[in-house]
Structures are given as structure tokens and as C-alpha cells.
Amino acid sequence: MLDIASLRDILNQPQKIIITTHHKPDGDAMGSSLGLYNYLIQQGHHARVIAPTDYPEFLWWLPGNEEVTIYTENTELSAQLIADADIIFCLDFNNLSRINDMGELVRQSSAKKVMIDHHLEPEDFDDYRHWNINACATAQLVYTFITEQLQRPDLVDADVATCLYTGIMTDSASFRLPNTTSAVHRIVADLIDAGAVNYRIHELVYGNQSENRLRFLGFCLSNKLEILREYNTALISVTKEELKRFESNTGDTEGIVNYALSITGIRLAAFIVERTDLVKLSLRSTGEFPANEICKKYFKGGGHRNAAGGQSVDSLEMTIQRFKQILPEYKTLLIQ
Ligand code: 5GP
Ligand code: MN
């Protein structure tokens, strides 16, 4: 294990640094990674972000995005860079299985590994950890890592601030979730002072949808939404064929589950989608209901109490059946 003084010493010299994040990166994954990237390059480090897979187009405007390497599209180069790195930052995930094939490459690399994350139950693969499950976003932790642990608030420039603002905004569902504390709002205020143009970021992320995506959302809400009143649960399921029909791209399904959760009285919402090789579940809940417990126990997944995900190798129909069969076990909690 490294202590912060040793890590600070190491970072005082230019290093070869890889920053990586979970597969199918979301706004917090890319926002926190590029926020840290923009900070490190100011300090003269040879830094590079490697994303395990591609990510949605509404994140491509982030400062530094043109320098991101996608592992699945540049496997050999990525493997070489990971093997040669001095330091690997692992952001917004805490289990190497979350970065697919890259996991073993990271594990085998002699680089020092730094985990910055806010998910439960971290795997023990890191040399230094800045981890707090109460943080609303990994971007919040990157901010405190730079300002408090590395003591460089002066280096939070407009690019760093823009990326971190995006991470906090997306992971807190636009500052709505219970973990959007006053401390988070103070950080967000600092980020705006440092040059993050808040209204522009909202527009770039949320006001930038393709026509197909919006029509697909309409289809899901009018044709695919199922309400299980007995369990205060709402469910939307989508087949491969439907994804194809609406020319759905990476990220187009993100957030649809929240519409199901927004219905009065609904405590648990599920979005179940048939992907190429597996069925993916996204669960959202309100209050104390443990969506992550269902994902962990039944769908090889996990996440936060109110936002969790998992997967199934059964057919879509079977997965939906299984999800419905689980609900009686949670009935008391669901109807409270
Ligand atoms: P989403 O529904 O947006 O895919 O994921 C919601 C949350 O659940 C995220 O915080 C994500 O980290 C977590 N999550 C999603 N899928 C998985 C999974 O397969 N395994 C684990 N451990 N967590 C997941
Ligand atoms: Mn996150």
C-alpha cells in the first residue's frame, strides 16, 4: 500500500499514466476520467484514458475526448500501454471484472494502481485508494483527490471543472439524488467558478438527443411499460429486434428506467434489454429499497441501493419471468 505522501512524491515527476474506467462508460466514468486526465497533463505527465468499450455520443464533446483510446478498437496498443505504465488510475469501478479483458492486463501490470471510486465492496487489487460510498459521483472524489489529497486546487482549470461537473451532474441525476449534499453543491459552485459553464453542459448532455432515441423512448413508454401495481413495480423490456428497429446506439437506453420510476407510488423500476450475447437489467428504486441486493443475489450484478444492474444468460422472456418471481419475496418492502 502507498500513503498519500509517497503518491504525491511520485506524481511530482512526470510519469506514464493510464486512466481507465468501467465498460460502457457513463457520464461519471468519462467525466471523472477526463477530469483527472486534464489535471495530469497540465503537470507534464504522459497520461492517456483507455475506455474498455465505446460510449454514448452525448459525451464526445468532453475536453480531451479526442485523446481517448477505446480498448476494443485498439487492443494491442492498449495492452502495451497498460504493461508499460508507471501508474494506473481505476475510476468509477472497484472490481477488475468491470473492465472486461482489460482486467487481467491491469492486474498483471507492474504499475502502481490507484482506485478512486464510490461503489460498494471493493476488490483488493490497488496500491492506493480514495474511496467513499457516500460520494454522489466518482467525479466528486476526483475533485477532493486533486484539491485535498494532492493539494492542488489551483490546477482545477476550466477543462478539469467541465469534466468533473459533467460527472457529478449525470451521476446525481441532475443533483436530485439524496447524496447530493450541501458539500456537493459547494464543490459544484467551485467548479462553476473554475470555468464550468453549467447551463451549456446541461444542454450538451441532455439537449442533444437523436430523433431515433426520442422515438425509441416514446415506444418504450407507450408500448412496453408494464405496471405491477401489487408490487409497486414498473417494468420495461426491449428485444434485440426492437433495438435494431429504432437504430439504437450505445447509451440510447440509458435513463429510460427513470421514467418508469417516476410514476406515482412506484418503488422499484426495471429496464430489461436483450443484448447480443446476454440480457442486461437496470434496476432503480426509491428510499430504502435495496435494488442492488436483487442484482447481486439473482443477476450476477450489484451497484448502489437505488441504482443497480445485473445480467442473465437466459432468454429475455425467462429473465422477465424470473424478475417477476422474485417480487413476492420483497413484497413487504415494496408496499411500505
Ligand atoms: P446501470 O443500470 O446504469 O447499468 O447501472 C447502475 C449502477 O449499477 C451503476 O452504478 C453500476 O456501477 C452498477 N452496475 C450495473 N451493472 C452492474 C454489474 O453487472 N455488476 C455490478 N457489480 N454493478 C453493476
Ligand atoms: Mn459513478
Coordinates of C-alpha atoms and ligand atoms in Angstrom, one line a residue:
M1 CA 0.0 0.0 0.0
L2 CA 1.1 3.5 -0.8
D3 CA 0.5 6.5 1.5
I4 CA -0.6 9.9 0.1
A5 CA 2.9 11.5 0.8
S6 CA 4.6 8.8 -1.4
L7 CA 2.0 9.1 -4.1
R8 CA 2.4 12.9 -4.1
D9 CA 6.2 12.4 -4.4
I10 CA 5.8 10.0 -7.3
L11 CA 3.4 12.5 -9.0
N12 CA 6.0 15.2 -8.6
Q13 CA 7.9 13.7 -11.5
P14 CA 6.4 13.1 -15.0
Q15 CA 5.0 9.5 -15.1
K16 CA 3.5 7.3 -17.7
I17 CA -0.1 7.2 -16.5
I18 CA -3.1 5.2 -17.7
I19 CA -6.6 6.2 -16.6
T20 CA -9.4 3.6 -17.0
T21 CA -13.0 3.2 -16.1
H22 CA -15.8 0.6 -16.3
H23 CA -17.1 -0.8 -19.6
K24 CA -19.9 1.0 -21.3
P25 CA -18.7 4.2 -19.6
D26 CA -21.4 6.7 -18.5
G27 CA -21.2 10.4 -17.7
D28 CA -19.4 9.9 -14.4
A29 CA -17.0 7.4 -15.8
M30 CA -15.9 9.6 -18.7
G31 CA -16.3 12.9 -16.7
S32 CA -14.1 11.7 -13.8
S33 CA -11.5 10.1 -16.2
L34 CA -11.2 13.1 -18.4
G35 CA -11.2 15.5 -15.4
L36 CA -8.2 13.6 -14.0
Y37 CA -6.6 13.4 -17.4
N38 CA -6.8 17.2 -17.9
Y39 CA -5.3 17.7 -14.5
L40 CA -2.4 15.3 -15.1
I41 CA -1.4 16.6 -18.5
Q42 CA -1.1 20.1 -17.0
Q43 CA 1.5 18.6 -14.7
G44 CA 3.6 17.2 -17.6
H45 CA 2.6 13.6 -17.2
H46 CA 2.2 11.3 -20.2
A47 CA -1.4 10.5 -19.4
R48 CA -4.0 8.6 -21.5
V49 CA -7.5 7.4 -20.9
I50 CA -8.3 3.9 -22.1
A51 CA -12.1 3.1 -22.1
P52 CA -12.8 -0.7 -22.2
T53 CA -15.6 -0.1 -24.7
D54 CA -17.2 2.7 -26.7
Y55 CA -19.6 5.1 -25.0
P56 CA -22.5 7.4 -26.0
E57 CA -22.1 10.3 -28.4
F58 CA -23.5 12.8 -25.9
L59 CA -20.2 12.5 -24.1
W60 CA -17.9 13.1 -27.1
W61 CA -17.7 16.8 -26.6
L62 CA -15.9 16.5 -23.3
P63 CA -12.5 18.2 -23.2
G64 CA -9.8 15.7 -24.0
N65 CA -12.2 13.2 -25.6
E66 CA -10.2 13.1 -28.9
E67 CA -7.3 11.6 -27.0
V68 CA -9.3 8.7 -25.5
T69 CA -8.3 5.2 -26.7
I70 CA -11.0 2.5 -26.9
Y71 CA -9.7 -0.9 -25.9
T72 CA -11.9 -3.0 -28.1
E73 CA -10.8 -0.9 -31.1
N74 CA -7.0 -0.8 -30.2
T75 CA -6.4 -3.9 -28.3
E76 CA -2.7 -4.3 -28.9
L77 CA -1.7 -0.7 -28.3
S78 CA -3.8 -0.6 -25.2
A79 CA -2.2 -3.8 -23.8
Q80 CA 1.2 -2.4 -24.4
L81 CA 0.4 0.9 -22.8
I82 CA -1.1 -0.9 -19.7
A83 CA 2.0 -3.1 -19.4
D84 CA 4.4 -0.1 -19.7
A85 CA 2.5 2.3 -17.3
D86 CA 4.0 3.6 -14.1
I87 CA 0.6 4.3 -12.6
I88 CA -2.9 3.1 -13.5
F89 CA -5.9 5.1 -12.2
C90 CA -9.0 3.0 -11.9
L91 CA -12.0 5.3 -11.8
D92 CA -15.7 4.6 -11.1
F93 CA -15.3 0.9 -10.6
N94 CA -13.7 -1.3 -7.9
N95 CA -13.7 -4.8 -9.3
L96 CA -11.5 -5.8 -12.3
S97 CA -14.3 -7.8 -13.8
R98 CA -15.9 -4.4 -14.7
I99 CA -13.3 -3.7 -17.3
N100 CA -13.7 -7.0 -19.2
D101 CA -10.5 -8.4 -20.7
M102 CA -8.5 -5.3 -19.6
G103 CA -8.9 -6.6 -16.0
E104 CA -6.2 -9.2 -16.2
L105 CA -3.9 -6.8 -18.1
V106 CA -4.3 -4.3 -15.3
R107 CA -3.8 -6.9 -12.6
Q108 CA -0.6 -8.2 -14.3
S109 CA 0.9 -4.7 -14.9
S110 CA 3.7 -3.7 -12.5
A111 CA 2.2 -0.2 -12.4
K112 CA 1.0 1.2 -9.1
K113 CA -2.8 1.1 -9.1
V114 CA -4.9 3.9 -7.7
M115 CA -8.6 3.3 -7.1
I116 CA -11.0 6.3 -7.0
D117 CA -14.5 5.0 -6.6
H118 CA -17.8 5.2 -4.8
H119 CA -19.2 1.6 -5.2
L120 CA -19.7 -1.0 -2.5
E121 CA -17.4 -3.9 -1.8
P122 CA -14.1 -3.0 -3.5
E123 CA -11.8 -5.8 -4.7
D124 CA -8.3 -5.7 -3.2
F125 CA -6.1 -5.0 -6.3
D126 CA -5.0 -1.4 -5.7
D127 CA -2.0 0.2 -4.0
Y128 CA -3.8 3.4 -3.1
R129 CA -7.5 4.0 -2.6
H130 CA -9.6 7.2 -2.5
W131 CA -13.0 5.5 -1.9
N132 CA -16.2 6.7 -0.3
I133 CA -19.6 5.1 -0.9
N134 CA -21.3 8.3 0.3
A135 CA -19.9 10.3 -2.6
C136 CA -22.6 11.1 -5.3
A137 CA -20.1 10.6 -8.1
T138 CA -16.5 9.5 -8.7
A139 CA -16.0 13.0 -10.2
Q140 CA -16.7 14.4 -6.7
L141 CA -13.9 12.1 -5.4
V142 CA -11.5 13.2 -8.2
Y143 CA -12.2 16.8 -7.1
T144 CA -11.3 16.1 -3.5
F145 CA -8.3 13.9 -4.6
I146 CA -6.9 16.9 -6.5
T147 CA -7.8 19.6 -4.1
E148 CA -7.3 17.9 -0.7
Q149 CA -5.1 14.9 -1.2
L150 CA -2.8 16.4 -3.8
Q151 CA -3.4 19.9 -2.5
R152 CA -3.6 21.4 -5.9
P153 CA -6.9 23.4 -6.1
D154 CA -5.1 25.9 -8.2
L155 CA -4.9 23.3 -11.1
V156 CA -8.6 22.8 -11.4
D157 CA -8.9 24.8 -14.7
A158 CA -12.0 25.1 -17.0
D159 CA -11.4 21.8 -18.7
V160 CA -11.0 19.9 -15.4
A161 CA -14.0 21.6 -14.0
T162 CA -16.2 21.0 -17.0
C163 CA -15.4 17.2 -16.9
L164 CA -16.0 16.9 -13.2
Y165 CA -19.2 18.9 -13.4
T166 CA -20.5 16.5 -16.0
G167 CA -19.7 13.5 -13.8
I168 CA -21.4 14.9 -10.8
M169 CA -24.4 16.2 -12.8
T170 CA -25.1 12.8 -14.5
D171 CA -24.4 10.5 -11.6
S172 CA -26.6 12.6 -9.2
A173 CA -29.4 12.6 -11.8
S174 CA -29.0 16.4 -12.2
F175 CA -28.5 17.0 -8.4
R176 CA -31.6 15.1 -7.4
L177 CA -30.4 12.0 -5.6
P178 CA -30.2 12.0 -1.7
N179 CA -26.4 12.0 -1.8
T180 CA -26.4 15.5 -3.5
T181 CA -25.4 17.1 -0.2
S182 CA -24.6 20.7 0.6
A183 CA -20.9 19.7 0.3
V184 CA -21.6 18.5 -3.2
H185 CA -23.3 21.8 -4.1
R186 CA -20.2 23.7 -2.7
I187 CA -18.0 21.7 -4.9
V188 CA -20.3 22.3 -7.9
A189 CA -20.1 26.1 -7.1
D190 CA -16.3 25.9 -7.1
L191 CA -16.4 24.1 -10.4
I192 CA -18.5 26.9 -11.9
D193 CA -16.1 29.4 -10.5
A194 CA -13.3 27.5 -12.1
G195 CA -14.9 27.7 -15.6
A196 CA -17.6 25.0 -15.9
V197 CA -20.4 26.6 -17.8
N198 CA -23.3 24.8 -16.1
Y199 CA -26.2 25.6 -18.5
R200 CA -24.1 24.8 -21.5
I201 CA -23.1 21.4 -20.0
H202 CA -26.8 20.5 -19.4
E203 CA -27.6 21.5 -23.0
L204 CA -24.7 19.4 -24.4
V205 CA -25.7 16.3 -22.4
Y206 CA -29.5 16.4 -22.2
G207 CA -30.4 18.7 -25.1
N208 CA -28.6 16.7 -27.7
Q209 CA -30.6 13.6 -28.5
S210 CA -31.1 11.9 -31.8
E211 CA -34.7 11.7 -33.2
N212 CA -34.4 7.9 -33.1
R213 CA -33.6 8.0 -29.4
L214 CA -36.6 10.1 -28.6
R215 CA -38.9 7.9 -30.7
F216 CA -37.5 4.8 -29.1
L217 CA -38.2 6.3 -25.6
G218 CA -41.8 7.1 -26.8
F219 CA -42.2 3.5 -28.0
C220 CA -40.9 2.1 -24.6
L221 CA -43.3 4.3 -22.6
S222 CA -46.4 3.7 -24.7
N223 CA -45.9 0.1 -25.9
K224 CA -43.5 -1.6 -23.5
L225 CA -44.2 -0.3 -20.0
E226 CA -45.8 -2.8 -17.6
I227 CA -47.0 -1.8 -14.2
L228 CA -47.3 -4.4 -11.5
R229 CA -49.4 -2.4 -9.0
E230 CA -49.5 -5.2 -6.5
Y231 CA -45.7 -4.8 -6.0
N232 CA -45.4 -1.0 -6.8
T233 CA -43.1 -2.1 -9.5
A234 CA -42.8 -0.9 -13.2
L235 CA -41.0 -2.8 -15.9
I236 CA -39.9 -2.1 -19.4
S237 CA -38.4 -4.8 -21.6
V238 CA -36.9 -4.5 -25.0
T239 CA -35.9 -7.1 -27.6
K240 CA -32.9 -7.1 -29.9
E241 CA -35.2 -6.7 -32.8
E242 CA -36.7 -3.5 -31.3
L243 CA -33.3 -2.0 -30.6
K244 CA -32.5 -2.6 -34.3
R245 CA -35.8 -1.2 -35.5
F246 CA -35.0 2.1 -33.8
E247 CA -31.3 2.0 -34.8
S248 CA -30.5 2.2 -31.1
N249 CA -26.9 3.3 -30.4
T250 CA -24.7 2.9 -27.3
G251 CA -26.3 4.9 -24.5
D252 CA -29.7 5.3 -26.1
T253 CA -31.3 3.1 -23.5
E254 CA -29.7 4.9 -20.6
G255 CA -32.1 6.7 -18.3
I256 CA -35.3 5.2 -19.7
V257 CA -35.7 3.2 -16.4
N258 CA -36.0 6.5 -14.6
Y259 CA -39.3 7.3 -16.4
A260 CA -40.7 4.1 -15.0
L261 CA -39.6 5.0 -11.5
S262 CA -41.1 8.5 -11.8
I263 CA -44.7 7.1 -11.8
T264 CA -46.6 7.9 -8.5
G265 CA -46.3 5.1 -6.0
I266 CA -43.7 3.1 -7.9
R267 CA -40.8 1.9 -5.6
L268 CA -38.9 -0.3 -8.0
A269 CA -38.4 0.0 -11.7
A270 CA -36.6 -2.3 -14.1
F271 CA -35.4 -2.0 -17.6
I272 CA -34.5 -5.3 -19.1
V273 CA -32.8 -5.4 -22.5
E274 CA -31.8 -8.2 -24.8
R275 CA -28.2 -7.6 -25.9
T276 CA -26.2 -9.6 -28.4
D277 CA -24.9 -12.2 -26.0
L278 CA -26.8 -11.6 -22.8
V279 CA -29.8 -9.9 -21.2
K280 CA -28.9 -6.8 -19.2
L281 CA -31.0 -5.5 -16.3
S282 CA -31.1 -2.0 -14.9
L283 CA -32.9 -1.5 -11.6
R284 CA -33.8 1.7 -9.9
S285 CA -35.6 2.1 -6.5
T286 CA -36.7 4.8 -4.1
G287 CA -35.9 5.1 -0.4
E288 CA -34.6 2.1 1.5
F289 CA -35.4 -0.5 -1.1
P290 CA -32.2 -2.4 -2.0
A291 CA -32.2 -2.8 -5.8
N292 CA -28.5 -3.9 -5.5
E293 CA -29.5 -6.8 -3.4
I294 CA -31.7 -8.2 -6.1
C295 CA -29.0 -7.7 -8.7
K296 CA -26.4 -9.4 -6.6
K297 CA -28.5 -12.3 -5.4
Y298 CA -30.2 -13.2 -8.7
F299 CA -28.4 -11.4 -11.6
K300 CA -24.7 -11.6 -11.1
G301 CA -24.5 -7.9 -10.6
G302 CA -24.6 -5.2 -8.0
G303 CA -24.4 -1.4 -7.6
H304 CA -25.9 1.1 -5.3
R305 CA -29.1 0.7 -3.2
N306 CA -31.2 2.9 -5.5
A307 CA -29.4 2.2 -8.8
A308 CA -28.1 -1.2 -9.7
G309 CA -27.5 -3.5 -12.6
G310 CA -27.0 -7.1 -13.5
Q311 CA -27.2 -9.7 -16.3
S312 CA -28.7 -13.0 -17.3
V313 CA -27.8 -15.7 -19.9
D314 CA -31.4 -16.9 -20.0
S315 CA -33.7 -15.7 -22.7
L316 CA -35.4 -12.3 -22.4
E317 CA -38.7 -14.0 -21.6
M318 CA -37.2 -16.2 -18.9
T319 CA -35.4 -13.3 -17.4
I320 CA -38.6 -11.2 -17.2
Q321 CA -40.3 -14.3 -15.6
R322 CA -37.5 -14.7 -13.1
F323 CA -37.6 -11.0 -12.2
K324 CA -41.4 -11.2 -11.6
Q325 CA -41.0 -14.3 -9.5
I326 CA -38.6 -12.5 -7.1
L327 CA -41.1 -9.8 -6.3
P328 CA -43.2 -11.7 -3.7
E329 CA -40.0 -12.1 -1.6
Y330 CA -39.8 -8.3 -1.4
K331 CA -43.5 -7.5 -1.2
T332 CA -43.4 -6.2 2.4
L333 CA -40.7 -3.7 1.5
L334 CA -42.3 -2.8 -1.8
I335 CA -45.7 -1.9 -0.4
Q336 CA -44.5 0.1 2.7
Ligands
5GP1 P1 -26.9 0.8 -14.9 O1 -28.3 0.4 -14.6 O2 -26.9 2.3 -15.3 O3 -26.3 0.0 -15.9 O4 -26.1 0.6 -13.6 C1 -26.5 1.2 -12.4 C2 -25.5 1.0 -11.3 O5 -25.3 -0.4 -11.1 C3 -24.1 1.6 -11.7 O6 -23.6 2.2 -10.5 C4 -23.2 0.4 -12.0 O7 -22.0 0.6 -11.4 C5 -24.0 -0.8 -11.3 N1 -23.9 -2.0 -12.1 C6 -24.5 -2.1 -13.3 N2 -24.3 -3.3 -13.9 C7 -23.5 -4.0 -13.0 C8 -23.0 -5.3 -12.9 O8 -23.1 -6.1 -13.8 N3 -22.2 -5.6 -11.8 C9 -22.0 -4.7 -10.8 N4 -21.3 -5.1 -9.7 N5 -22.6 -3.5 -10.8 C10 -23.3 -3.1 -11.9
MN2 MN -20.3 6.8 -10.7

